[in-house]
Amino acid sequence: METLFNKRLQVYVKCKDCEERKANIRVNIDLLVTSNPVYKRDLVVRLTDDVDPYFLYSLSISEEDYQSLKVQQGLLIDFASFPQKFIDLLHLCLAEQEKESPRFLLHLACQSSLHDSAAHFSVVETNAFKHLNHLSLKLLQGSDKEVKDYLATCLSSLKEDKQSLEIKLKKTEEDLSRQLAYAQQ
Amino acid sequence: METLFNKRLQVYVKCKDCEERKANIRVNIDLLVTSNPVYKRDLVVRLTDDVDPYFLYSLSISEEDYQSLKVQQGLLIDFASFPQKFIDLLHLCLAEQEKESPRFLLHLACQSSLHDSAAHFSVVETNAFKHLNHLSLKLLQGSDKEVKDYLATCLSSLKEDKQSLEIKLKKTEEDLSRQLAYAQQ
């Protein structure tokens, strides 16, 4: 698994029956390559929220899935070039997000009815004339099991972070106490 | 919610088709009191494993549940006295667990077939004559949703821990640097 992109981006989140809100959403793009039994590439797009552990939307795009996406969205590039093009669009949004009227925006429209937990994640350019939809991906809300697995991963990496912090704290205390003792001699 | 007990204890875990293993299991006992719409007390027993995020077994005992448990296990005390008696037994196990042949042991027998995810958690005394079962509670393995909620809580408390560590590290560095600068003058 190769992580191609992992950054927090400003996203306009609109859920059914809720006001639109601006949120910092972590966008993660992984390329999954399996060669057993057959060579297969999948692009996995995942949206999470560092402050809301239950927030998880994802989409896995195989080469075959991409063919329908390509037709449906009128894309001109092939599967191999798609990830970089998508990332370029995200970087455009990132560069614009601090501006007063950003030209590129990310939108996430959730259909939060109980039976349909899909959300459309879109890169939208706004010019003087209209909103241009550069790309719109349909993501699915994580199931209990998916959220559980995601949280277990977060927990384990956070535990590692905490451990290295503890080691660093201990080392800092020792180093500085030693230097202090030496200086006070 | 009042936490009556929360400690890691040595437990002999035996799963179907697996060797028995000794594990440090966190035993948590909470008393949940609700007064709306009616006054109600529930004792919630939860077993988790600090090193295995997916390990979760729990049992909620209401006053009514307790009546059948009392009959079934031949208990002589009422619901109000039960938690403390249970905790006393756990403390006996805790006190014995470092000994070469502990007199009180905790067992967890999991029925790990797919359709029955129950486990029996028992406090067993071993004397020269036989194994005496002091208490045996039937716990249920956490569902994906329950494990998800449990992990979200762990994550949030670990984040707080990490944050206070970061603050402590920063403060330690500042304090000691200041003292060092002063000593070196």
Coordinates of C-alpha atoms in Angstrom, one line a residue:
Chain A
M1 CA 0.0 0.0 0.0
E2 CA 1.4 3.4 -1.0
T3 CA 0.0 6.6 0.5
L4 CA -0.2 9.2 -2.3
F5 CA -1.8 12.0 -0.3
N6 CA -2.7 12.6 3.3
K7 CA -3.6 16.2 4.3
R8 CA -6.2 18.1 6.2
L9 CA -8.3 20.3 3.8
Q10 CA -11.1 22.7 4.3
V11 CA -14.3 21.1 3.1
Y12 CA -17.8 22.5 3.0
V13 CA -19.9 19.7 4.5
K14 CA -23.6 19.7 3.9
C15 CA -25.8 17.1 5.5
K16 CA -29.4 16.6 4.9
D17 CA -31.5 18.8 7.2
C18 CA -28.4 20.6 8.5
E19 CA -26.7 23.9 7.8
E20 CA -23.6 23.8 5.7
R21 CA -20.5 23.9 7.8
K22 CA -16.8 24.4 7.1
A23 CA -14.7 21.5 8.5
N24 CA -11.1 20.4 8.4
I25 CA -11.3 17.0 6.8
R26 CA -8.4 14.7 6.4
V27 CA -8.2 13.4 2.8
N28 CA -6.2 10.2 2.4
I29 CA -5.5 8.6 -1.0
D30 CA -3.8 5.2 -1.0
L31 CA -2.8 3.0 -4.0
L32 CA -3.4 -0.6 -3.2
V33 CA -1.5 -3.0 -5.4
T34 CA -2.1 -6.8 -5.1
S35 CA -0.5 -9.3 -7.4
N36 CA -2.0 -12.5 -6.0
P37 CA -3.9 -14.2 -7.7
V38 CA -4.0 -11.5 -10.4
Y39 CA -2.3 -8.1 -10.7
K40 CA -4.8 -5.5 -9.5
R41 CA -4.6 -1.8 -8.6
D42 CA -7.2 0.0 -6.4
L43 CA -7.3 3.6 -5.5
V44 CA -8.7 4.1 -2.0
V45 CA -10.0 7.6 -1.1
R46 CA -10.8 8.1 2.6
L47 CA -12.2 11.1 4.4
T48 CA -11.8 11.3 8.2
D49 CA -12.1 14.0 10.8
D50 CA -9.4 14.3 13.4
V51 CA -11.9 15.7 15.9
D52 CA -14.8 13.3 15.2
P53 CA -13.7 9.7 15.6
Y54 CA -17.0 8.4 14.0
F55 CA -16.5 10.4 10.8
L56 CA -15.4 8.1 8.0
Y57 CA -16.3 8.1 4.3
S58 CA -14.5 6.0 1.7
L59 CA -14.4 4.8 -1.8
S60 CA -12.3 2.1 -3.5
I61 CA -11.8 2.6 -7.3
S62 CA -10.6 -0.4 -9.3
E63 CA -9.4 -0.1 -12.9
E64 CA -12.8 -1.4 -14.0
D65 CA -14.7 1.0 -11.8
Y66 CA -12.6 3.8 -13.3
Q67 CA -13.9 3.1 -16.8
S68 CA -17.4 3.9 -15.7
L69 CA -16.3 6.9 -13.7
K70 CA -14.4 8.2 -16.7
V71 CA -17.4 7.9 -19.0
Q72 CA -19.8 9.3 -16.4
Q73 CA -17.7 12.4 -15.5
G74 CA -16.3 12.9 -19.0
L75 CA -12.6 12.4 -17.9
L76 CA -9.9 12.3 -20.6
I77 CA -7.1 10.6 -18.7
D78 CA -6.5 7.0 -18.0
F79 CA -6.5 5.2 -14.6
A80 CA -2.7 5.5 -14.2
S81 CA -2.8 9.3 -14.5
F82 CA -5.9 9.8 -12.5
P83 CA -4.5 9.9 -8.9
Q84 CA -1.9 12.6 -9.7
K85 CA -4.6 14.7 -11.5
F86 CA -6.9 14.3 -8.5
I87 CA -4.0 15.3 -6.1
D88 CA -3.3 18.3 -8.3
L89 CA -6.9 19.4 -7.9
L90 CA -6.6 19.0 -4.1
H91 CA -3.5 21.1 -4.0
L92 CA -5.3 23.8 -5.9
C93 CA -8.0 23.8 -3.2
L94 CA -5.3 23.8 -0.5
A95 CA -3.6 26.8 -2.1
E96 CA -6.9 28.7 -2.4
Q97 CA -8.5 27.9 1.0
E98 CA -7.0 30.8 3.0
K99 CA -8.2 33.3 0.4
E100 CA -11.3 35.4 0.9
S101 CA -13.1 34.1 -2.1
P102 CA -11.3 30.9 -3.1
R103 CA -11.7 29.8 -6.7
F104 CA -11.5 26.1 -5.9
L105 CA -13.6 24.5 -3.1
L106 CA -14.2 21.1 -1.8
H107 CA -17.8 20.0 -1.1
L108 CA -19.1 17.0 0.7
A109 CA -22.8 16.5 0.4
C110 CA -24.1 13.7 2.7
Q111 CA -27.4 12.0 2.2
S112 CA -27.8 11.2 5.8
S113 CA -31.1 9.3 5.7
L114 CA -30.7 6.0 7.4
H115 CA -30.9 3.8 4.3
D116 CA -28.5 5.7 2.2
S117 CA -25.3 6.6 3.8
A118 CA -23.5 7.9 0.7
A119 CA -21.9 11.3 0.3
H120 CA -20.7 13.1 -2.8
F121 CA -17.2 14.6 -2.5
S122 CA -16.6 17.3 -5.2
V123 CA -14.0 19.6 -6.4
V124 CA -15.8 22.7 -7.6
E125 CA -14.3 25.8 -9.3
T126 CA -16.3 29.0 -9.1
N127 CA -15.8 31.6 -11.8
A128 CA -17.8 34.7 -12.6
F129 CA -20.2 32.7 -14.7
K130 CA -20.9 29.4 -12.9
H131 CA -19.8 26.5 -10.6
L132 CA -17.7 24.1 -12.5
N133 CA -17.7 20.6 -11.2
H134 CA -14.2 19.2 -11.9
L135 CA -14.7 15.9 -10.2
S136 CA -17.4 14.3 -8.0
L137 CA -16.9 11.0 -6.2
K138 CA -19.5 9.0 -4.5
L139 CA -18.2 7.8 -1.1
L140 CA -19.9 5.5 1.4
Q141 CA -20.1 6.1 5.1
G142 CA -18.0 3.6 7.1
S143 CA -19.8 0.7 8.6
D144 CA -19.4 0.0 12.4
K145 CA -16.7 -2.6 11.5
E146 CA -14.8 -0.2 9.2
V147 CA -14.9 2.6 11.8
K148 CA -13.8 0.1 14.4
D149 CA -10.8 -1.0 12.3
Y150 CA -9.9 2.7 11.5
L151 CA -10.1 3.6 15.2
A152 CA -7.9 0.6 16.2
T153 CA -5.2 1.9 13.8
C154 CA -5.5 5.5 15.1
L155 CA -5.2 4.1 18.7
S156 CA -2.1 2.1 17.9
S157 CA -0.3 5.0 16.2
L158 CA -1.3 7.4 18.9
K159 CA 0.1 5.0 21.5
E160 CA 3.4 5.0 19.7
D161 CA 3.4 8.8 19.6
K162 CA 2.7 8.9 23.3
Q163 CA 5.5 6.5 24.0
S164 CA 8.0 8.5 22.0
L165 CA 6.9 11.7 23.8
E166 CA 7.4 9.9 27.2
I167 CA 10.9 8.9 26.1
K168 CA 11.7 12.4 24.9
L169 CA 10.4 13.9 28.1
K170 CA 12.6 11.6 30.2
K171 CA 15.6 12.3 28.0
T172 CA 15.1 16.0 28.1
E173 CA 14.8 16.0 31.9
E174 CA 17.9 13.9 32.3
D175 CA 20.0 16.0 29.8
L176 CA 19.0 19.3 31.2
S177 CA 19.4 18.2 34.8
R178 CA 22.9 16.9 34.0
Q179 CA 23.8 20.2 32.3
L180 CA 22.3 22.1 35.2
A181 CA 24.3 20.1 37.8
Y182 CA 27.4 20.7 35.8
A183 CA 26.8 24.4 35.5
Q184 CA 26.1 24.8 39.2
Q185 CA 29.4 23.1 40.2
Chain B
M1 CA -22.1 6.5 36.2
E2 CA -19.8 5.6 39.0
T3 CA -16.7 3.5 38.4
L4 CA -16.3 1.0 41.3
F5 CA -13.3 -0.9 40.0
N6 CA -10.8 -0.5 37.2
K7 CA -7.7 -2.6 37.3
R8 CA -5.6 -4.9 35.2
L9 CA -5.7 -8.5 36.5
Q10 CA -4.1 -11.7 35.5
V11 CA -6.7 -13.9 33.8
Y12 CA -6.4 -17.4 32.3
V13 CA -8.1 -17.1 29.0
K14 CA -9.2 -20.2 27.2
C15 CA -10.8 -20.0 23.8
K16 CA -12.2 -22.9 21.9
D17 CA -9.6 -24.7 19.9
C18 CA -6.8 -22.6 21.5
E19 CA -4.3 -23.2 24.2
E20 CA -5.0 -21.5 27.5
R21 CA -3.0 -18.3 27.9
K22 CA -2.3 -16.0 30.7
A23 CA -3.3 -12.4 29.9
N24 CA -3.5 -9.1 31.7
I25 CA -7.1 -8.1 31.3
R26 CA -8.6 -4.8 32.5
V27 CA -11.6 -5.5 34.6
N28 CA -14.0 -2.5 34.8
I29 CA -17.1 -2.4 37.0
D30 CA -19.4 0.6 36.7
L31 CA -22.7 1.3 38.5
L32 CA -25.2 3.0 36.2
V33 CA -28.0 4.8 38.0
T34 CA -30.8 6.2 36.0
S35 CA -33.8 7.9 37.5
N36 CA -35.8 8.8 34.4
P37 CA -38.5 7.5 33.8
V38 CA -38.0 5.1 36.7
Y39 CA -35.2 4.7 39.3
K40 CA -33.0 1.9 38.0
R41 CA -29.6 0.5 38.9
D42 CA -27.4 -1.5 36.5
L43 CA -24.0 -3.0 37.2
V44 CA -21.9 -3.1 34.1
V45 CA -18.9 -5.5 34.0
R46 CA -16.5 -5.0 31.2
L47 CA -13.3 -6.8 30.3
T48 CA -10.8 -5.2 27.9
D49 CA -7.2 -5.8 26.9
D50 CA -4.9 -2.8 26.7
V51 CA -2.8 -4.5 24.0
D52 CA -5.6 -5.8 21.9
P53 CA -8.0 -3.1 20.8
Y54 CA -10.6 -5.6 19.6
F55 CA -10.9 -7.5 22.9
L56 CA -14.2 -6.5 24.6
Y57 CA -16.6 -8.6 26.7
S58 CA -19.3 -7.1 28.8
L59 CA -22.4 -7.8 30.9
S60 CA -25.0 -5.5 32.3
I61 CA -26.8 -6.8 35.4
S62 CA -30.1 -5.1 36.4
E63 CA -31.7 -5.7 39.8
E64 CA -34.1 -8.1 38.1
D65 CA -31.3 -10.0 36.3
Y66 CA -29.5 -10.2 39.7
Q67 CA -32.5 -12.2 41.1
S68 CA -31.9 -15.0 38.6
L69 CA -28.1 -14.8 39.0
K70 CA -28.6 -15.1 42.8
V71 CA -30.7 -18.2 42.5
Q72 CA -28.6 -19.8 39.8
Q73 CA -25.3 -19.3 41.6
G74 CA -26.6 -19.8 45.1
L75 CA -25.7 -16.3 46.3
L76 CA -26.8 -15.2 49.7
I77 CA -26.4 -11.4 49.4
D78 CA -28.7 -8.8 47.8
F79 CA -28.0 -6.6 44.8
A80 CA -26.8 -3.7 46.8
S81 CA -24.0 -5.8 48.5
F82 CA -23.1 -7.7 45.4
P83 CA -20.6 -5.2 43.7
Q84 CA -18.5 -4.9 46.9
K85 CA -18.4 -8.7 47.4
F86 CA -17.4 -9.1 43.7
I87 CA -14.7 -6.5 44.1
D88 CA -13.4 -8.2 47.3
L89 CA -13.0 -11.4 45.3
L90 CA -11.1 -9.6 42.6
H91 CA -8.8 -8.1 45.2
L92 CA -8.2 -11.6 46.5
C93 CA -7.1 -12.7 43.0
L94 CA -4.9 -9.5 42.7
A95 CA -3.2 -10.3 46.0
E96 CA -2.6 -13.9 45.0
Q97 CA -1.6 -13.5 41.4
E98 CA 2.2 -13.0 42.0
K99 CA 2.4 -16.2 44.1
E100 CA 3.7 -19.4 42.7
S101 CA 0.5 -21.3 43.3
P102 CA -2.2 -18.7 43.7
R103 CA -5.2 -19.8 45.7
F104 CA -7.6 -17.5 43.8
L105 CA -7.6 -17.4 40.0
L106 CA -9.6 -15.7 37.3
H107 CA -10.7 -17.7 34.3
L108 CA -12.3 -16.6 31.0
A109 CA -13.7 -19.3 28.9
C110 CA -14.7 -18.1 25.4
Q111 CA -17.0 -20.0 23.2
S112 CA -15.5 -18.6 20.1
S113 CA -17.8 -20.2 17.5
L114 CA -19.2 -17.6 15.2
H115 CA -22.8 -17.9 16.4
D116 CA -22.2 -17.8 20.1
S117 CA -19.8 -15.1 21.2
A118 CA -20.3 -15.5 25.0
A119 CA -17.6 -16.1 27.5
H120 CA -17.7 -17.2 31.1
F121 CA -15.7 -15.1 33.6
S122 CA -15.1 -17.0 36.8
V123 CA -13.5 -16.5 40.2
V124 CA -12.1 -19.9 41.1
E125 CA -10.5 -20.9 44.4
T126 CA -8.3 -24.0 44.4
N127 CA -7.7 -25.9 47.6
A128 CA -6.2 -29.3 48.2
F129 CA -9.5 -31.0 47.5
K130 CA -11.1 -29.3 44.5
H131 CA -11.8 -26.1 42.4
L132 CA -14.4 -24.0 44.1
N133 CA -16.3 -21.7 41.8
H134 CA -17.1 -18.5 43.8
L135 CA -18.8 -16.7 40.9
S136 CA -19.3 -17.2 37.2
L137 CA -20.7 -14.5 35.0
K138 CA -21.7 -14.9 31.4
L139 CA -20.3 -12.0 29.3
L140 CA -21.0 -11.2 25.7
Q141 CA -18.4 -10.3 23.2
G142 CA -18.7 -6.6 22.0
S143 CA -20.4 -6.0 18.7
D144 CA -18.7 -3.9 16.1
K145 CA -20.7 -0.9 17.3
E146 CA -19.7 -1.5 20.9
V147 CA -16.0 -2.0 20.1
K148 CA -16.2 1.2 17.9
D149 CA -17.7 3.2 20.8
Y150 CA -15.2 1.8 23.2
L151 CA -12.2 2.6 20.9
A152 CA -13.5 6.2 20.4
T153 CA -13.5 6.7 24.1
C154 CA -10.0 5.2 24.4
L155 CA -8.8 7.5 21.6
S156 CA -10.2 10.6 23.2
S157 CA -8.6 9.9 26.6
L158 CA -5.3 9.0 24.9
K159 CA -5.4 12.3 23.0
E160 CA -5.8 14.1 26.3
D161 CA -2.9 12.2 27.8
K162 CA -0.7 13.0 24.8
Q163 CA -1.7 16.7 25.0
S164 CA -0.8 17.0 28.7
L165 CA 2.5 15.2 27.9
E166 CA 3.3 17.7 25.2
I167 CA 2.5 20.6 27.6
K168 CA 4.7 19.0 30.3
L169 CA 7.6 18.5 27.9
K170 CA 7.4 22.1 26.8
K171 CA 7.3 23.3 30.4
T172 CA 10.2 21.1 31.4
E173 CA 12.3 22.3 28.6
E174 CA 11.5 26.0 29.4
D175 CA 12.0 25.6 33.2
L176 CA 15.3 23.7 32.9
S177 CA 16.6 26.0 30.1
R178 CA 15.9 29.0 32.3
Q179 CA 17.6 27.5 35.3
L180 CA 20.5 26.5 33.1
A181 CA 20.9 30.0 31.7
Y182 CA 20.8 31.4 35.2
A183 CA 23.4 28.9 36.5
Q184 CA 25.7 29.6 33.6
Q185 CA 25.7 33.4 34.2

